Amino acid sequence: MRTFPCQREHSLPPAEQRRLTLAALLLAVSGLLSRLLAYARDAVIAWQLGAGPETDAYHAAFLLPDMLHYFLSGGALSITFIPLFSKAVLRGHEDRGWRLFSNVLTTLGGVLVLAVITAWFMAPRIVPLLFPGFDPEQLALTTRLTRLILPGPLLFFAGGLIIATELARQRFLAAALSPLLYNLCIILGGVLLGPAIGVEGFSWGVLAGALAGPVVLPLLMARRHLRYRPRVDTADPDLRRYLHLAFPLMVGVSLLTVDEWFGRYFGSQYAAGSITWLNNARRLMLVPVALVGTAVAQAALPFLSHLAAREEWDRLADQLRGTLRATATLATVAGGALFLVALPFTVFVYERGAFTAEDSRRTAEALSILSFAVVAWSIQTVAVRGFYAREDTWRPMWLGTAIVVASAPLYAWLGGLAEIRGLALATVIGMGASAVGTLWLYRVRHGTPLLGTTIRGLLDGAAATGPGMIAGWLAVRLWAELSSLPAGPTDALLRIVIAATAFTPVAVAILVVRGGAARSALIGALPRRYRHLLDDSKRRSTGEPADE
């Protein structure tokens, strides 16, 4: 039986650990602000158009561009380019890294241009296949909006590659600001053009945002060190290595992406507004995922890649374990908080103008179920980075594809039973299977046990979430008894604030007292002059001696 002598949950030196924590914090704040802008965007759509055939067509119009982006680049830009570029820089071959950058951008960019042009002309034939439940008028609108959005994948490809060079150098500002500008442009498109041309105004905003956010802004920030010369060299061994690593991410599928595709495909066959209700619920669910899972994963990959490039496998294993435990803990807390405020959160963000109380109710029903997917979604997002840091992309691709294929009948069956509530439940089950499968596969292939430390993180989170939810529920119940405000966004906001005021101190206090990776992450994010206060309180509660 193999033993694992190194079981520490943090292996990076304190300075590097703090940089990782601050990078994750920066990206988490960016993710939160981006989500807030996304909700402002969706709130404008809901206010102007409500939830119906036109909004369903708008959300559906993203499917073909998203599929094109996924299968021709997708996550391959950051996930496979960062380890290769980082290795070149660390080994003193920076010119080689920039040659790879130029080759990938020119060669694959040319392929993507041809694909976008082909999809533009084929859209009237493809859209009816993707949305069999739409009527002719919806199909015509969806096709028109799809054609407006189609250049987006090309712009995201070029910009994503530039941002990947920044992330490989552990520069996170471009990645943090890019989505903010993208969402801001969509809002401006809707506000300025929406009154005149309806939902098409938002689509023009998408196109402008895809140019300004992912391309122009990162280009300005990286201009001093960016090196690009048009280069097409299919015999380049570095390009072939990149394609070998990226190919499974391009042709394989993951439930992280396909879940949304399933929602749009099956949702087109349900009542008008179903795609919009499920889409809105999904966006709200992704708030805690962005704060915990996505931000941590994006920040951790460069650090894990550096450890892998230096072949420091024990430190990589320890860092991945500690990161997963903290992620599991915080995601459990975040998922519980989301469940607690599912209805008021929905009402506050969306219920105004043409978006009715019934729309809020249907959205909140799906959100209550999706809140249980926050933990698995976050764990999956972080755990798979352990593979990518090792330049191992084929195995998670096969696993992810198998889970998607196995999940498709589940979505169809549960969706047929309960429409969008069934689709939300299928998401919870499918993501749980995906997360557990990823942890198991990493243990089998790379010898690092991850499931145990993840379960400990879940238990830490559950210990904090339970009392926090009770406190939040009691506070909201008391408010409901005393308040005379009518139902609406103002009452919903107050309910959220009251629930958070009761929930947060209880949950955070329990996390700090229990210790673990989540507590270390919380303390690491504090300014240095405040951290000793929590360290001293921990020592007093456990009887540990002070540091000499």
Short mmCIF file of C-alpha atoms in Angstrom, two decimals, residues 6 24 235 251 257 262 274 289 295 306 313 355:
data_model
loop_
_atom_site.label_atom_id
_atom_site.label_comp_id
_atom_site.label_asym_id
_atom_site.label_seq_id
_atom_site.Cartn_x
_atom_site.Cartn_y
_atom_site.Cartn_z
CA CYS A 6 3.75 14.74 2.87
CA ALA A 24 -7.67 34.78 -6.09
CA ALA A 235 5.68 21.58 -38.26
CA VAL A 251 -13.39 17.94 -29.24
CA THR A 257 -20.30 23.99 -20.60
CA PHE A 262 -28.93 21.29 -22.62
CA SER A 274 -38.51 28.70 -19.89
CA VAL A 289 -19.20 29.74 -8.26
CA ALA A 295 -11.53 32.80 -9.15
CA HIS A 306 5.13 26.56 -11.97
CA TRP A 313 5.31 17.06 -7.20
CA PHE A 355 -40.69 40.83 -15.49
#
